[in-house]
Amino acid sequence: MDNTLAFAITVVVLLLFVLHDLRKRKKIEAKSREAMEKGKFRSDGPQAQHPHIDATNCIGCAACTNVCPEGDVLAMLGGKAVIVNGYKCIGHSLCAEACPVGAITMVMASPSMGADMPRLTPQYETTIKNLFIVGELGGLALIKNAINQGRDCIDNIANRINAMGARRSGPDLFDVLIVGAGPAGISASLRAIEKKLTYLAVDEGEMGGTVAKYPRQKLVMTTPVEFPMHGKFKKMELSKEELLAFWNKVLQRADFKLRQGEKVEDIKKGEDGIFTVVTTKNQYRSHAVILAIGKGGSPRKLGVKGEELPKVMYRLIETDHYVNKKILVVGGGDSAVEAAMGLAYQVGNNVTLSYRKEAFSRIKERNAQRIADCMRKGKVKVIFNSAPVEFKQNSAVLDVNGKLQEIPNDSVWIFAGGEPPTAFLKKIGVGFGMHDMTLEASKEAKEATRAKKQQLVEV
């Protein structure tokens, strides 16, 4: 009798566990399908590096979905990990690191994303030998990736330069010229010092690139990264100010060679293989060139009447400079949402955010939650399905679902992206074109895995 009762209790407990697990799985599936529906607002897929999931090897442990800092890029469906919001992926690679069975590898974007990107080798070399592109311009938006690429690119160049021996020397001839002093350019410069290369960095603006233009206290890195000649930043979160403070220390180094205020206008390669880099102030000769200029370029304008007014701006650096204003922010990406929220919390500001689509579909999960909270509290008024048609001295006219609406206005910020330096790259001869980067990178990943397994067998 006692055995029967114990058995019955065990069965009941097991059933309760099973039912609990089934309910949990149903909730996860429901959330995953909801995320997938949300992802359908965008059809262009991943922008650059993203995870490739081998469904055959995936064991459904959900480790990858738990570590992604961008929210619902990945989800569990049918007991397997799938990409539901690939456009949010910016290449953290944490999912690949967390997968216990190696079912995830990081690959580049799909063919549809390859048409407007320069063709690069795995060593970041363009179709022009010894001309390299690193960082955001090559398809990776993450600062950590830009730093790593700048460092690794110099390692490759150093090997080539050292193989040249005495042939590398020449009057006023650099081993490498680095265009851009953002994360990738600074990393490359420091690595060049470590490798004892002759180098020069040039930048048309201030040191720090796009990061220097970010709003105050913006988090710019959320994972540890290793900088040449410094070591690893061990903090899990690094603000704009902390990173710029480090870069300012770098600027004081006697061996850090940066010339600011020089925009590169042309790059020509001679028959002898030497590059001539023409800037607004000088000409430089170099064996190799690294382009680390980012892809933001000049702010994209809307072509709206009154856009030339002084009150219309495209970059927001310090939100606390603007108080007691009626403000319009135009855009639906992270930059627009962050600017609207930052301005809304300044004294006396009345902030309206205009977005042309019916819902936010391409912002980080953290920002999605924060803007929803701001909307509930009335801090930010969001007008979906709207677009500006005219900016006046004291107002702005919006097209809202086909009807014109005029609102009082003192200042406007437009976040419509930037005009990428595509024309410049094509002018100097860098090749573009459609090619299936996902397939190519997947093949490379599989070949590397196969080779590793073969080595283990041979041992």
Tab-separated table of C-alpha atoms in Angstrom:
chain	number	residue	atom	x	y	z
A	1	MET	CA	0.000	0.000	0.000
A	2	ASP	CA	2.801	2.404	0.948
A	3	ASN	CA	4.644	1.604	-2.291
A	4	THR	CA	1.514	2.278	-4.347
A	5	LEU	CA	0.953	5.640	-2.607
A	6	ALA	CA	4.579	6.660	-3.100
A	7	PHE	CA	4.392	5.686	-6.759
A	8	ALA	CA	1.170	7.684	-7.210
A	9	ILE	CA	2.708	10.757	-5.559
A	10	THR	CA	5.799	10.452	-7.781
A	11	VAL	CA	3.628	10.239	-10.899
A	12	VAL	CA	1.613	13.309	-9.837
A	13	VAL	CA	4.779	15.301	-9.129
A	14	LEU	CA	6.251	14.298	-12.507
A	15	LEU	CA	3.016	15.258	-14.250
A	16	LEU	CA	3.083	18.652	-12.546
A	17	PHE	CA	6.664	19.190	-13.719
A	18	VAL	CA	5.753	18.133	-17.271
A	19	LEU	CA	2.687	20.415	-17.313
A	20	HIS	CA	4.780	23.310	-15.971
A	21	ASP	CA	7.425	22.668	-18.629
A	22	LEU	CA	4.783	22.494	-21.387
A	23	ARG	CA	3.231	25.784	-20.237
A	24	LYS	CA	6.678	27.386	-20.148
A	25	ARG	CA	7.468	26.124	-23.654
A	26	LYS	CA	4.093	27.413	-24.905
A	27	LYS	CA	4.840	30.856	-23.486
A	28	ILE	CA	8.302	30.838	-25.094
A	29	GLU	CA	6.800	29.765	-28.437
A	30	ALA	CA	4.132	32.491	-28.175
A	31	LYS	CA	6.778	35.142	-27.462
A	32	SER	CA	8.906	33.812	-30.309
A	33	ARG	CA	6.011	34.008	-32.763
A	34	GLU	CA	5.205	37.501	-31.535
A	35	ALA	CA	8.842	38.512	-32.119
A	36	MET	CA	8.738	36.934	-35.564
A	37	GLU	CA	5.589	38.890	-36.464
A	38	LYS	CA	7.317	42.045	-35.256
A	39	GLY	CA	10.281	41.213	-37.452
A	40	LYS	CA	8.036	41.096	-40.518
A	41	PHE	CA	7.844	44.899	-40.409
A	42	ARG	CA	11.290	44.682	-42.024
A	43	SER	CA	12.072	42.404	-44.912
A	44	ASP	CA	15.720	43.225	-45.581
A	45	GLY	CA	17.163	40.790	-43.038
A	46	PRO	CA	20.516	41.092	-41.283
A	47	GLN	CA	22.550	44.190	-42.160
A	48	ALA	CA	25.981	42.624	-41.769
A	49	GLN	CA	27.487	39.976	-39.488
A	50	HIS	CA	24.864	37.678	-37.983
A	51	PRO	CA	24.538	34.133	-36.599
A	52	HIS	CA	24.196	31.134	-38.905
A	53	ILE	CA	22.374	28.335	-37.060
A	54	ASP	CA	22.943	24.690	-37.953
A	55	ALA	CA	19.507	23.283	-37.070
A	56	THR	CA	20.828	19.712	-37.282
A	57	ASN	CA	23.232	20.274	-34.390
A	58	CYS	CA	21.062	22.704	-32.362
A	59	ILE	CA	19.921	21.008	-29.137
A	60	GLY	CA	17.403	23.685	-28.155
A	61	CYS	CA	19.100	24.723	-24.915
A	62	ALA	CA	18.183	28.426	-25.474
A	63	ALA	CA	21.611	29.576	-24.263
A	64	CYS	CA	21.963	31.755	-27.371
A	65	THR	CA	18.641	33.521	-26.858
A	66	ASN	CA	19.495	34.323	-23.243
A	67	VAL	CA	22.841	36.036	-23.869
A	68	CYS	CA	21.961	38.314	-26.800
A	69	PRO	CA	22.087	41.935	-25.541
A	70	GLU	CA	19.978	43.204	-28.463
A	71	GLY	CA	16.793	41.422	-27.356
A	72	ASP	CA	14.801	39.207	-29.699
A	73	VAL	CA	17.282	38.628	-32.522
A	74	LEU	CA	16.999	34.905	-31.821
A	75	ALA	CA	14.078	32.878	-30.462
A	76	MET	CA	13.135	29.256	-29.809
A	77	LEU	CA	10.633	27.730	-32.241
A	78	GLY	CA	9.881	24.024	-32.410
A	79	GLY	CA	12.679	23.344	-29.959
A	80	LYS	CA	15.289	24.975	-32.206
A	81	ALA	CA	16.933	28.412	-32.258
A	82	VAL	CA	15.885	30.604	-35.197
A	83	ILE	CA	16.591	34.181	-36.327
A	84	VAL	CA	13.419	36.257	-36.002
A	85	ASN	CA	14.773	39.831	-36.033
A	86	GLY	CA	18.064	39.556	-37.893
A	87	TYR	CA	18.218	43.277	-38.690
A	88	LYS	CA	18.866	43.969	-34.983
A	89	CYS	CA	22.056	41.894	-34.950
A	90	ILE	CA	25.238	43.968	-34.804
A	91	GLY	CA	27.732	41.147	-34.369
A	92	HIS	CA	28.266	40.691	-30.615
A	93	SER	CA	29.005	36.958	-31.283
A	94	LEU	CA	27.923	36.077	-27.745
A	95	CYS	CA	25.384	33.574	-29.070
A	96	ALA	CA	28.120	31.655	-30.895
A	97	GLU	CA	30.280	31.674	-27.773
A	98	ALA	CA	27.391	30.483	-25.584
A	99	CYS	CA	26.306	27.589	-27.822
A	100	PRO	CA	27.576	24.390	-26.108
A	101	VAL	CA	27.560	22.291	-29.292
A	102	GLY	CA	29.008	24.781	-31.791
A	103	ALA	CA	25.792	25.002	-33.806
A	104	ILE	CA	26.199	28.759	-34.341
A	105	THR	CA	28.822	30.481	-36.470
A	106	MET	CA	29.006	34.180	-37.335
A	107	VAL	CA	28.638	34.940	-41.042
A	108	MET	CA	28.154	38.028	-43.175
A	109	ALA	CA	24.958	39.339	-44.742
A	110	SER	CA	22.719	37.924	-47.447
A	111	PRO	CA	23.134	38.738	-51.175
A	112	SER	CA	20.537	41.516	-50.946
A	113	MET	CA	22.792	43.279	-48.439
A	114	GLY	CA	25.929	42.743	-50.500
A	115	ALA	CA	25.154	45.022	-53.442
A	116	ASP	CA	26.017	48.296	-51.715
A	117	MET	CA	29.004	46.984	-49.782
A	118	PRO	CA	32.610	46.873	-50.993
A	119	ARG	CA	33.974	43.412	-51.699
A	120	LEU	CA	36.440	42.426	-48.986
A	121	THR	CA	38.606	39.395	-48.351
A	122	PRO	CA	38.682	37.778	-44.878
A	123	GLN	CA	41.773	39.991	-44.301
A	124	TYR	CA	39.652	43.159	-44.991
A	125	GLU	CA	41.431	43.793	-48.299
A	126	THR	CA	39.476	45.444	-51.115
A	127	THR	CA	39.720	44.580	-54.811
A	128	ILE	CA	42.795	46.869	-54.822
A	129	LYS	CA	45.807	45.066	-53.373
A	130	ASN	CA	47.062	46.595	-50.096
A	131	LEU	CA	44.013	48.882	-49.773
A	132	PHE	CA	41.974	47.803	-46.754
A	133	ILE	CA	38.630	48.734	-45.206
A	134	VAL	CA	37.927	48.157	-41.503
A	135	GLY	CA	35.065	48.906	-39.143
A	136	GLU	CA	31.567	50.101	-39.929
A	137	LEU	CA	32.226	50.795	-43.611
A	138	GLY	CA	32.938	47.085	-44.098
A	139	GLY	CA	29.610	46.029	-42.602
A	140	LEU	CA	30.223	45.803	-38.841
A	141	ALA	CA	28.666	48.448	-36.638
A	142	LEU	CA	30.006	47.343	-33.270
A	143	ILE	CA	32.888	49.374	-31.777
A	144	LYS	CA	34.452	46.177	-30.413
A	145	ASN	CA	34.590	44.720	-33.932
A	146	ALA	CA	36.120	47.914	-35.344
A	147	ILE	CA	38.865	47.821	-32.707
A	148	ASN	CA	39.614	44.166	-33.411
A	149	GLN	CA	39.654	44.698	-37.180
A	150	GLY	CA	42.021	47.671	-36.974
A	151	ARG	CA	44.444	45.615	-34.886
A	152	ASP	CA	44.229	42.474	-37.056
A	153	CYS	CA	44.561	44.431	-40.298
A	154	ILE	CA	47.864	45.964	-39.150
A	155	ASP	CA	49.146	42.482	-38.227
A	156	ASN	CA	48.527	41.375	-41.806
A	157	ILE	CA	50.176	44.501	-43.254
A	158	ALA	CA	53.183	44.105	-40.934
A	159	ASN	CA	53.770	40.584	-42.259
A	160	ARG	CA	53.742	41.862	-45.848
A	161	ILE	CA	55.982	44.846	-45.073
A	162	ASN	CA	58.528	42.724	-43.203
A	163	ALA	CA	58.643	40.271	-46.116
A	164	MET	CA	59.735	43.156	-48.380
A	165	GLY	CA	62.961	43.675	-46.438
A	166	ALA	CA	65.081	46.560	-47.761
A	167	ARG	CA	62.577	47.309	-50.536
A	168	ARG	CA	60.217	48.945	-48.041
A	169	SER	CA	62.433	51.993	-47.473
A	170	GLY	CA	62.167	55.254	-49.358
A	171	PRO	CA	62.057	59.026	-48.807
A	172	ASP	CA	58.757	60.244	-47.340
A	173	LEU	CA	57.284	56.774	-47.762
A	174	PHE	CA	55.084	55.301	-45.031
A	175	ASP	CA	54.493	51.622	-44.411
A	176	VAL	CA	50.799	52.345	-43.883
A	177	LEU	CA	48.568	55.390	-44.042
A	178	ILE	CA	45.397	55.224	-41.924
A	179	VAL	CA	42.391	57.304	-42.959
A	180	GLY	CA	40.121	57.973	-39.986
A	181	ALA	CA	40.664	58.394	-36.239
A	182	GLY	CA	37.652	56.559	-34.880
A	183	PRO	CA	37.773	53.214	-33.012
A	184	ALA	CA	39.255	51.243	-35.935
A	185	GLY	CA	41.743	53.954	-36.910
A	186	ILE	CA	43.014	54.494	-33.367
A	187	SER	CA	43.375	50.740	-32.827
A	188	ALA	CA	45.270	50.405	-36.120
A	189	SER	CA	47.561	53.333	-35.210
A	190	LEU	CA	48.459	51.854	-31.818
A	191	ARG	CA	49.110	48.460	-33.362
A	192	ALA	CA	51.343	50.097	-35.977
A	193	ILE	CA	53.409	51.579	-33.126
A	194	GLU	CA	53.638	48.119	-31.511
A	195	LYS	CA	54.750	46.568	-34.813
A	196	LYS	CA	57.310	49.358	-35.366
A	197	LEU	CA	55.784	50.387	-38.684
A	198	THR	CA	56.147	53.881	-40.128
A	199	TYR	CA	52.615	55.226	-40.266
A	200	LEU	CA	50.416	58.306	-40.286
A	201	ALA	CA	46.726	58.738	-39.429
A	202	VAL	CA	44.665	61.529	-40.990
A	203	ASP	CA	41.118	62.620	-40.184
A	204	GLU	CA	38.916	65.400	-41.520
A	205	GLY	CA	37.299	65.971	-38.115
A	206	GLU	CA	38.012	65.380	-34.450
A	207	MET	CA	39.532	62.297	-32.883
A	208	GLY	CA	36.930	59.738	-31.910
A	209	GLY	CA	34.900	59.795	-35.106
A	210	THR	CA	31.172	59.240	-34.689
A	211	VAL	CA	31.625	58.378	-31.000
A	212	ALA	CA	32.622	61.980	-30.248
A	213	LYS	CA	29.222	63.111	-31.574
A	214	TYR	CA	27.188	60.746	-29.395
A	215	PRO	CA	24.936	62.181	-26.643
A	216	ARG	CA	26.452	62.516	-23.173
A	217	GLN	CA	26.807	59.290	-21.135
A	218	LYS	CA	25.713	57.098	-24.050
A	219	LEU	CA	26.896	53.508	-23.524
A	220	VAL	CA	29.238	52.726	-26.414
A	221	MET	CA	30.506	49.275	-25.424
A	222	THR	CA	28.774	46.512	-23.504
A	223	THR	CA	31.445	43.807	-23.717
A	224	PRO	CA	35.147	43.803	-22.741
A	225	VAL	CA	37.572	44.680	-25.527
A	226	GLU	CA	41.361	44.674	-25.853
A	227	PHE	CA	43.097	47.791	-27.145
A	228	PRO	CA	46.665	47.637	-28.499
A	229	MET	CA	49.237	49.094	-26.063
A	230	HIS	CA	46.598	49.283	-23.331
A	231	GLY	CA	45.240	45.814	-22.679
A	232	LYS	CA	41.668	44.825	-21.966
A	233	PHE	CA	38.950	47.167	-20.817
A	234	LYS	CA	37.453	44.911	-18.172
A	235	LYS	CA	34.317	46.942	-17.531
A	236	MET	CA	31.167	45.393	-18.996
A	237	GLU	CA	29.795	48.839	-19.834
A	238	LEU	CA	31.801	51.784	-21.128
A	239	SER	CA	30.358	55.265	-21.686
A	240	LYS	CA	31.255	57.733	-24.390
A	241	GLU	CA	33.139	59.880	-21.844
A	242	GLU	CA	35.240	56.973	-20.546
A	243	LEU	CA	36.273	55.937	-24.051
A	244	LEU	CA	37.062	59.490	-25.141
A	245	ALA	CA	39.124	60.031	-21.959
A	246	PHE	CA	41.271	57.047	-22.926
A	247	TRP	CA	41.617	58.302	-26.505
A	248	ASN	CA	42.701	61.725	-25.253
A	249	LYS	CA	45.522	60.006	-23.340
A	250	VAL	CA	46.492	58.292	-26.574
A	251	LEU	CA	46.569	61.674	-28.322
A	252	GLN	CA	49.227	62.880	-25.869
A	253	ARG	CA	51.639	60.097	-26.838
A	254	ALA	CA	54.675	61.394	-28.698
A	255	ASP	CA	54.568	58.414	-31.076
A	256	PHE	CA	50.867	58.810	-31.922
A	257	LYS	CA	50.922	60.505	-35.311
A	258	LEU	CA	47.591	62.078	-36.242
A	259	ARG	CA	46.911	65.027	-38.526
A	260	GLN	CA	43.440	66.430	-38.035
A	261	GLY	CA	41.428	68.643	-40.357
A	262	GLU	CA	42.626	66.831	-43.492
A	263	LYS	CA	39.933	65.347	-45.685
A	264	VAL	CA	41.099	62.704	-48.156
A	265	GLU	CA	40.073	63.703	-51.667
A	266	ASP	CA	41.739	61.007	-53.751
A	267	ILE	CA	43.814	57.831	-53.534
A	268	LYS	CA	45.876	56.706	-56.512
A	269	LYS	CA	48.027	53.622	-56.887
A	270	GLY	CA	51.112	53.863	-59.064
A	271	GLU	CA	52.639	51.204	-61.294
A	272	ASP	CA	55.262	50.637	-58.587
A	273	GLY	CA	52.466	49.635	-56.149
A	274	ILE	CA	52.876	52.782	-54.046
A	275	PHE	CA	49.752	54.728	-53.067
A	276	THR	CA	49.530	58.504	-53.274
A	277	VAL	CA	46.926	59.825	-50.849
A	278	VAL	CA	45.747	63.348	-51.646
A	279	THR	CA	44.186	65.389	-48.816
A	280	THR	CA	42.946	68.963	-48.645
A	281	LYS	CA	46.364	70.004	-47.297
A	282	ASN	CA	49.022	67.476	-48.352
A	283	GLN	CA	50.006	64.448	-50.379
A	284	TYR	CA	51.362	61.264	-48.792
A	285	ARG	CA	52.989	58.127	-50.204
A	286	SER	CA	52.467	54.737	-48.613
A	287	HIS	CA	52.845	51.005	-49.234
A	288	ALA	CA	49.402	50.280	-47.770
A	289	VAL	CA	46.268	52.253	-46.949
A	290	ILE	CA	43.562	51.511	-44.375
A	291	LEU	CA	40.187	53.206	-44.740
A	292	ALA	CA	38.556	53.451	-41.305
A	293	ILE	CA	36.129	56.255	-42.109
A	294	GLY	CA	32.783	54.773	-41.087
A	295	LYS	CA	29.734	54.667	-43.330
A	296	GLY	CA	27.657	57.484	-41.854
A	297	GLY	CA	29.174	60.104	-44.104
A	298	SER	CA	27.249	63.339	-44.535
A	299	PRO	CA	23.810	63.454	-42.877
A	300	ARG	CA	21.032	62.504	-45.299
A	301	LYS	CA	18.617	65.374	-45.927
A	302	LEU	CA	14.894	65.001	-46.566
A	303	GLY	CA	14.536	67.657	-49.259
A	304	VAL	CA	11.745	69.327	-47.289
A	305	LYS	CA	10.853	72.995	-47.746
A	306	GLY	CA	12.498	75.087	-45.004
A	307	GLU	CA	15.132	72.441	-44.249
A	308	GLU	CA	17.827	75.089	-44.681
A	309	LEU	CA	16.594	76.982	-41.574
A	310	PRO	CA	19.156	77.238	-38.714
A	311	LYS	CA	16.764	75.436	-36.364
A	312	VAL	CA	17.018	72.206	-38.421
A	313	MET	CA	19.891	69.994	-37.227
A	314	TYR	CA	21.192	66.489	-37.889
A	315	ARG	CA	23.407	65.708	-34.892
A	316	LEU	CA	22.706	66.025	-31.189
A	317	ILE	CA	25.751	66.153	-28.912
A	318	GLU	CA	24.552	67.626	-25.606
A	319	THR	CA	20.843	67.425	-24.759
A	320	ASP	CA	21.136	69.704	-21.716
A	321	HIS	CA	21.905	72.669	-23.977
A	322	TYR	CA	18.238	72.696	-24.999
A	323	VAL	CA	15.563	73.611	-22.430
A	324	ASN	CA	12.041	75.072	-22.551
A	325	LYS	CA	11.764	74.276	-26.269
A	326	LYS	CA	9.123	72.807	-28.560
A	327	ILE	CA	11.124	70.106	-30.324
A	328	LEU	CA	10.457	67.832	-33.286
A	329	VAL	CA	12.607	64.735	-33.816
A	330	VAL	CA	12.276	62.955	-37.167
A	331	GLY	CA	13.217	59.281	-37.526
A	332	GLY	CA	12.535	55.824	-36.148
A	333	GLY	CA	15.955	54.354	-35.402
A	334	ASP	CA	17.929	54.165	-32.174
A	335	SER	CA	19.540	57.581	-32.703
A	336	ALA	CA	16.170	59.318	-33.137
A	337	VAL	CA	14.566	57.544	-30.193
A	338	GLU	CA	17.540	58.183	-27.880
A	339	ALA	CA	17.634	61.857	-28.881
A	340	ALA	CA	13.895	62.280	-28.290
A	341	MET	CA	14.111	60.683	-24.840
A	342	GLY	CA	17.207	62.674	-23.882
A	343	LEU	CA	15.604	65.962	-24.908
A	344	ALA	CA	12.309	65.073	-23.219
A	345	TYR	CA	13.986	64.879	-19.814
A	346	GLN	CA	15.397	68.403	-20.042
A	347	VAL	CA	13.555	71.190	-18.213
A	348	GLY	CA	10.448	72.489	-19.943
A	349	ASN	CA	10.902	70.669	-23.261
A	350	ASN	CA	7.884	69.520	-25.268
A	351	VAL	CA	9.089	66.726	-27.576
A	352	THR	CA	7.310	65.206	-30.586
A	353	LEU	CA	8.758	62.263	-32.521
A	354	SER	CA	7.613	61.816	-36.124
A	355	TYR	CA	8.077	58.404	-37.750
A	356	ARG	CA	6.902	57.435	-41.211
A	357	LYS	CA	5.968	53.838	-40.317
A	358	GLU	CA	3.153	52.475	-38.147
A	359	ALA	CA	5.421	51.112	-35.405
A	360	PHE	CA	9.077	51.040	-34.317
A	361	SER	CA	10.661	48.037	-35.974
A	362	ARG	CA	14.428	48.509	-35.912
A	363	ILE	CA	15.405	49.727	-32.459
A	364	LYS	CA	17.159	47.900	-29.638
A	365	GLU	CA	14.911	46.150	-27.137
A	366	ARG	CA	16.178	48.425	-24.365
A	367	ASN	CA	15.146	51.503	-26.344
A	368	ALA	CA	11.790	49.954	-27.278
A	369	GLN	CA	10.969	49.538	-23.605
A	370	ARG	CA	12.194	53.010	-22.649
A	371	ILE	CA	10.312	54.858	-25.418
A	372	ALA	CA	7.133	52.918	-24.586
A	373	ASP	CA	7.519	54.099	-20.984
A	374	CYS	CA	8.083	57.709	-22.130
A	375	MET	CA	4.956	57.535	-24.276
A	376	ARG	CA	2.894	56.212	-21.348
A	377	LYS	CA	4.140	59.000	-19.089
A	378	GLY	CA	3.518	61.636	-21.757
A	379	LYS	CA	7.189	62.635	-21.905
A	380	VAL	CA	7.361	62.044	-25.674
A	381	LYS	CA	4.491	62.337	-28.140
A	382	VAL	CA	5.034	59.878	-30.997
A	383	ILE	CA	3.174	60.424	-34.276
A	384	PHE	CA	3.375	57.293	-36.421
A	385	ASN	CA	2.576	57.242	-40.165
A	386	SER	CA	3.811	60.821	-40.432
A	387	ALA	CA	6.448	62.789	-42.317
A	388	PRO	CA	7.456	66.478	-42.351
A	389	VAL	CA	6.462	68.463	-45.437
A	390	GLU	CA	7.585	71.948	-44.379
A	391	PHE	CA	9.590	73.651	-41.641
A	392	LYS	CA	8.598	77.227	-40.771
A	393	GLN	CA	10.218	79.729	-38.414
A	394	ASN	CA	7.923	78.889	-35.487
A	395	SER	CA	6.196	75.696	-36.595
A	396	ALA	CA	6.491	72.438	-38.515
A	397	VAL	CA	3.960	70.928	-40.919
A	398	LEU	CA	3.495	67.160	-40.896
A	399	ASP	CA	1.661	64.849	-43.255
A	400	VAL	CA	-0.180	62.513	-40.870
A	401	ASN	CA	-1.997	59.712	-42.693
A	402	GLY	CA	-2.558	61.989	-45.663
A	403	LYS	CA	-3.718	65.009	-43.656
A	404	LEU	CA	-1.630	68.104	-42.925
A	405	GLN	CA	-1.031	68.982	-39.288
A	406	GLU	CA	0.876	72.091	-38.159
A	407	ILE	CA	2.527	72.054	-34.728
A	408	PRO	CA	4.387	74.806	-32.824
A	409	ASN	CA	8.128	74.281	-33.091
A	410	ASP	CA	11.451	75.824	-32.045
A	411	SER	CA	13.988	73.140	-33.082
A	412	VAL	CA	14.110	70.110	-35.388
A	413	TRP	CA	16.459	67.141	-35.397
A	414	ILE	CA	16.481	64.817	-38.392
A	415	PHE	CA	17.918	61.309	-38.051
A	416	ALA	CA	17.607	59.832	-41.524
A	417	GLY	CA	21.004	58.170	-41.691
A	418	GLY	CA	23.932	59.372	-43.746
A	419	GLU	CA	25.094	59.378	-47.331
A	420	PRO	CA	27.721	56.611	-47.381
A	421	PRO	CA	31.046	57.323	-49.107
A	422	THR	CA	30.124	54.951	-51.940
A	423	ALA	CA	30.911	57.482	-54.683
A	424	PHE	CA	34.393	58.088	-53.246
A	425	LEU	CA	35.131	54.351	-53.029
A	426	LYS	CA	34.028	53.797	-56.624
A	427	LYS	CA	36.057	56.813	-57.738
A	428	ILE	CA	39.275	55.300	-56.366
A	429	GLY	CA	38.445	51.932	-57.940
A	430	VAL	CA	37.130	49.801	-55.050
A	431	GLY	CA	34.966	46.983	-56.367
A	432	PHE	CA	31.352	46.447	-55.319
A	433	GLY	CA	28.883	43.813	-56.401
A	434	MET	CA	26.433	41.101	-55.573
A	435	HIS	CA	27.865	37.994	-54.023
A	436	ASP	CA	26.416	35.569	-51.496
A	437	MET	CA	28.454	36.481	-48.424
A	438	THR	CA	26.339	34.267	-46.182
A	439	LEU	CA	27.050	31.213	-48.329
A	440	GLU	CA	30.750	32.073	-48.610
A	441	ALA	CA	31.172	32.636	-44.879
A	442	SER	CA	29.140	29.527	-44.050
A	443	LYS	CA	31.395	27.434	-46.276
A	444	GLU	CA	34.483	28.913	-44.591
A	445	ALA	CA	33.061	28.158	-41.141
A	446	LYS	CA	32.179	24.582	-42.108
A	447	GLU	CA	35.586	23.996	-43.708
A	448	ALA	CA	37.306	25.308	-40.565
A	449	THR	CA	35.199	22.989	-38.382
A	450	ARG	CA	35.907	20.041	-40.667
A	451	ALA	CA	39.645	20.759	-40.615
A	452	LYS	CA	39.620	20.993	-36.807
A	453	LYS	CA	37.834	17.644	-36.519
A	454	GLN	CA	40.308	16.107	-38.962
A	455	GLN	CA	43.233	17.339	-36.844
A	456	LEU	CA	41.695	15.736	-33.756
A	457	VAL	CA	41.284	12.433	-35.610
A	458	GLU	CA	44.903	12.500	-36.772
A	459	VAL	CA	46.116	13.181	-33.202
